[in-house]
Coordinates of C-alpha atoms in Angstrom, one line a residue:
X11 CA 35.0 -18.1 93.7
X12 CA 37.2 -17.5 96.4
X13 CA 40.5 -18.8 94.3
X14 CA 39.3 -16.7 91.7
X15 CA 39.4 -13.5 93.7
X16 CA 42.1 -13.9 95.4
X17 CA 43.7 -14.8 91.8
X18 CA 42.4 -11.3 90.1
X19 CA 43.6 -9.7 93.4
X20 CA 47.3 -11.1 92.8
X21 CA 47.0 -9.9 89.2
X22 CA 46.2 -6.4 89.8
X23 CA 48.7 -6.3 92.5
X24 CA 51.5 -7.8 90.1
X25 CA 50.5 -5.3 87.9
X26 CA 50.5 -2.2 89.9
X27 CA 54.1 -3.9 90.7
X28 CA 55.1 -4.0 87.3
X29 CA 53.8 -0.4 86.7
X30 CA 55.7 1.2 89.6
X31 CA 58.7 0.2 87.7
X32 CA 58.3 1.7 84.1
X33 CA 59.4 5.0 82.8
X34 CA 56.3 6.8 82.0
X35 CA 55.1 6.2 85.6
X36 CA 58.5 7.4 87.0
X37 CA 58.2 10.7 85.4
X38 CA 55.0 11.6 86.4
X39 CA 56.2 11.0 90.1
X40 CA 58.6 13.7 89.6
X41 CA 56.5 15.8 87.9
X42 CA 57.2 18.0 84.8
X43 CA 60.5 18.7 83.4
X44 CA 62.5 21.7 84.4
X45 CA 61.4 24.3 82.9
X46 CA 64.7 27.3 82.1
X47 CA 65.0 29.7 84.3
X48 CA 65.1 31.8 80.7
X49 CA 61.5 30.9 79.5
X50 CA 60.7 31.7 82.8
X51 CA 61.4 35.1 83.3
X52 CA 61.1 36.2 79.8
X53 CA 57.8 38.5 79.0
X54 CA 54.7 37.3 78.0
X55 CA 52.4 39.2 75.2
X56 CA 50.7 41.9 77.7
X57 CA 52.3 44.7 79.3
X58 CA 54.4 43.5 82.4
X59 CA 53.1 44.5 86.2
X60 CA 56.2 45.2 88.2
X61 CA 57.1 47.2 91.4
X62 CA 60.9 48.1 92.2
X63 CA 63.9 49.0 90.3
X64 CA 64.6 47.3 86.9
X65 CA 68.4 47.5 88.0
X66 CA 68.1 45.4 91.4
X67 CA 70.2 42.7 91.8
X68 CA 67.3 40.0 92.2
X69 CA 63.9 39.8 89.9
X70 CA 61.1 37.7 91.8
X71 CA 58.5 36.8 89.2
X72 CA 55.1 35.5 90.7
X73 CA 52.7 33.5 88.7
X74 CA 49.3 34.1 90.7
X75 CA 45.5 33.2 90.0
X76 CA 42.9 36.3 92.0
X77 CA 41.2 33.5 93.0
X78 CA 43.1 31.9 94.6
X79 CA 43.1 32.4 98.6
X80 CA 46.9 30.9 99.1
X81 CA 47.9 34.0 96.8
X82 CA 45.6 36.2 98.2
X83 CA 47.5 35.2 101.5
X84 CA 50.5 36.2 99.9
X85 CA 49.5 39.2 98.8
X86 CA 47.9 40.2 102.2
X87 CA 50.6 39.4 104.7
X88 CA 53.3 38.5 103.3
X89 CA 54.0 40.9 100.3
X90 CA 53.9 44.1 102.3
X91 CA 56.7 42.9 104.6
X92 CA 58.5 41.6 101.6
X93 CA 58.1 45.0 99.6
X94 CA 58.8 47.2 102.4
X95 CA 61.9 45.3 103.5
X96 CA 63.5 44.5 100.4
X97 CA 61.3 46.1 97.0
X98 CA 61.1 49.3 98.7
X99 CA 65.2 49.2 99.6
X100 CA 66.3 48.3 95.7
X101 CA 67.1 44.9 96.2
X102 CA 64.2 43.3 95.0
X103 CA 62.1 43.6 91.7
X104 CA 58.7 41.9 92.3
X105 CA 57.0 41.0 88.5
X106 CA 53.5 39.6 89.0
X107 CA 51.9 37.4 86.3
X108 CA 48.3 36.3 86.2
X109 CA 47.6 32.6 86.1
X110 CA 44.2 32.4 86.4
X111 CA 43.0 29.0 87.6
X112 CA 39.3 29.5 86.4
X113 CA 36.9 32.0 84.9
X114 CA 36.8 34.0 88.0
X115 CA 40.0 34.7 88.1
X116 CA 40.5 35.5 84.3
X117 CA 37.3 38.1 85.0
X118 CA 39.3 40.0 87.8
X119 CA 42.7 39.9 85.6
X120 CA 40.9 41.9 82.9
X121 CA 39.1 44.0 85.3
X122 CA 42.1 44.8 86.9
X123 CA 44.0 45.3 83.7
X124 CA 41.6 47.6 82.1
X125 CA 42.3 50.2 85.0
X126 CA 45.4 50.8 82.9
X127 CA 47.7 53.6 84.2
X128 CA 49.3 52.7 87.2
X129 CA 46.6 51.6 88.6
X130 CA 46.7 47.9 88.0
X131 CA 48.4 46.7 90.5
X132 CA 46.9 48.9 92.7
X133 CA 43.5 47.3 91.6
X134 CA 45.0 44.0 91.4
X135 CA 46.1 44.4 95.7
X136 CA 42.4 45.3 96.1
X137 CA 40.8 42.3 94.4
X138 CA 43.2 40.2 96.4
X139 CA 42.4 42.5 99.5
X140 CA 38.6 41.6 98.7
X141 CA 38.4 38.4 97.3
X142 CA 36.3 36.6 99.8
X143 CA 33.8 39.3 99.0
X144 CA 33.8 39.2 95.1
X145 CA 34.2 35.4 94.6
X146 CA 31.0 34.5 97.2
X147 CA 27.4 34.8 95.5
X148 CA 27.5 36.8 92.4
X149 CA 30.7 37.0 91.3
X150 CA 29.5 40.1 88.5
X151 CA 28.1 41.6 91.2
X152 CA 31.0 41.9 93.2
X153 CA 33.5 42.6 90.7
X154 CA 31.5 45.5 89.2
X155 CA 31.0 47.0 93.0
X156 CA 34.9 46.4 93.4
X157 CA 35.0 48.2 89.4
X158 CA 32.8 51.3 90.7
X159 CA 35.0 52.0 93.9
X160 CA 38.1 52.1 91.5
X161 CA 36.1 54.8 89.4
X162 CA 35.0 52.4 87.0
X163 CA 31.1 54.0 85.8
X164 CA 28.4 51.5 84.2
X165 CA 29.6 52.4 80.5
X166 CA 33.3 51.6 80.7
X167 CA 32.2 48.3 82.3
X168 CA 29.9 47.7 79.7
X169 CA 32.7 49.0 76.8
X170 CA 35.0 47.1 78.1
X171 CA 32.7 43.8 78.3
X172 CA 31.9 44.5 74.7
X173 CA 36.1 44.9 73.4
X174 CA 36.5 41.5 75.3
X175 CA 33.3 39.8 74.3
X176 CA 32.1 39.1 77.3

């Protein structure tokens, strides 16, 4: 019994070995493939969300998820600093994209994008602002108190649920 472990032991071990070596396992190490910078910055189908001149010399395009608290970080401490000192002074156009990771966070993006006007963004800095508060309990609960302090009244919640098929 004992030979016999040790033998499956040696197997799975020369295995693994054997593994560690092939292509297909190599590549998933080193992650995806480069994606061009081109495909990257290029539009996507809605309406892009951008602060700073179109004619700045550098584009900074974020791909955040409203649920997520490393971007809500971002967006809380870091972003100001980074708009005043560089956004604010031409250098810098800051494009933000949503990536939602999960339901929540696809929720919020179309909250924040039926605002319309101007005032996603703005909306979109608040849900970040907030997010602790709207993503704990009820999550409808706090998005539509987040959607009433932005003006939002019970209909165009309710509209807007309806065009989406929520």
């Amino acid at each position: 019994s004992l030979l016999l472990s040790t033998g499956a032991v040696a197997l799975s071990l020369a295995a693994a070995w054997g593994l560690s070596g092939s292509p297909a396992l190599a590549q998933r190490r080193r992650g995806p493939a480069e994606v061009p910078v081109a495909e990257l910055m290029a539009p996507g189908p809605l309406p892009e969300l951008s602060v700073g001149s179109a004619a700045a010399p550098i584009t900074v395009v974020e791909y955040a998820s409203l649920s997520c608290p490393h971007c809500a970080h971002f967006h809380t401490t870091v972003f100001p600093k980074l708009k005043e000192k560089y956004v604010d002074s031409g250098k810098v156009r800051f494009v933000f994209r949503e990536f939602p990771l999960n339901d929540e966070a696809t929720a919020a993006a179309m909250l924040a994008r039926c605002a319309g006007d101007g005032k996603t963004l703005p909306m979109t800095g608040g849900l970040f602002d907030k997010q602790d508060e709207w993503m704990a309990g009820d999550m409808r609960a706090g998005l539509y108190k987040i959607a009433q302090q932005a003006g939002f009244t019970k209909d165009d919640i309710r509209r807007s649920s309806q065009q989406l098929g929520l």
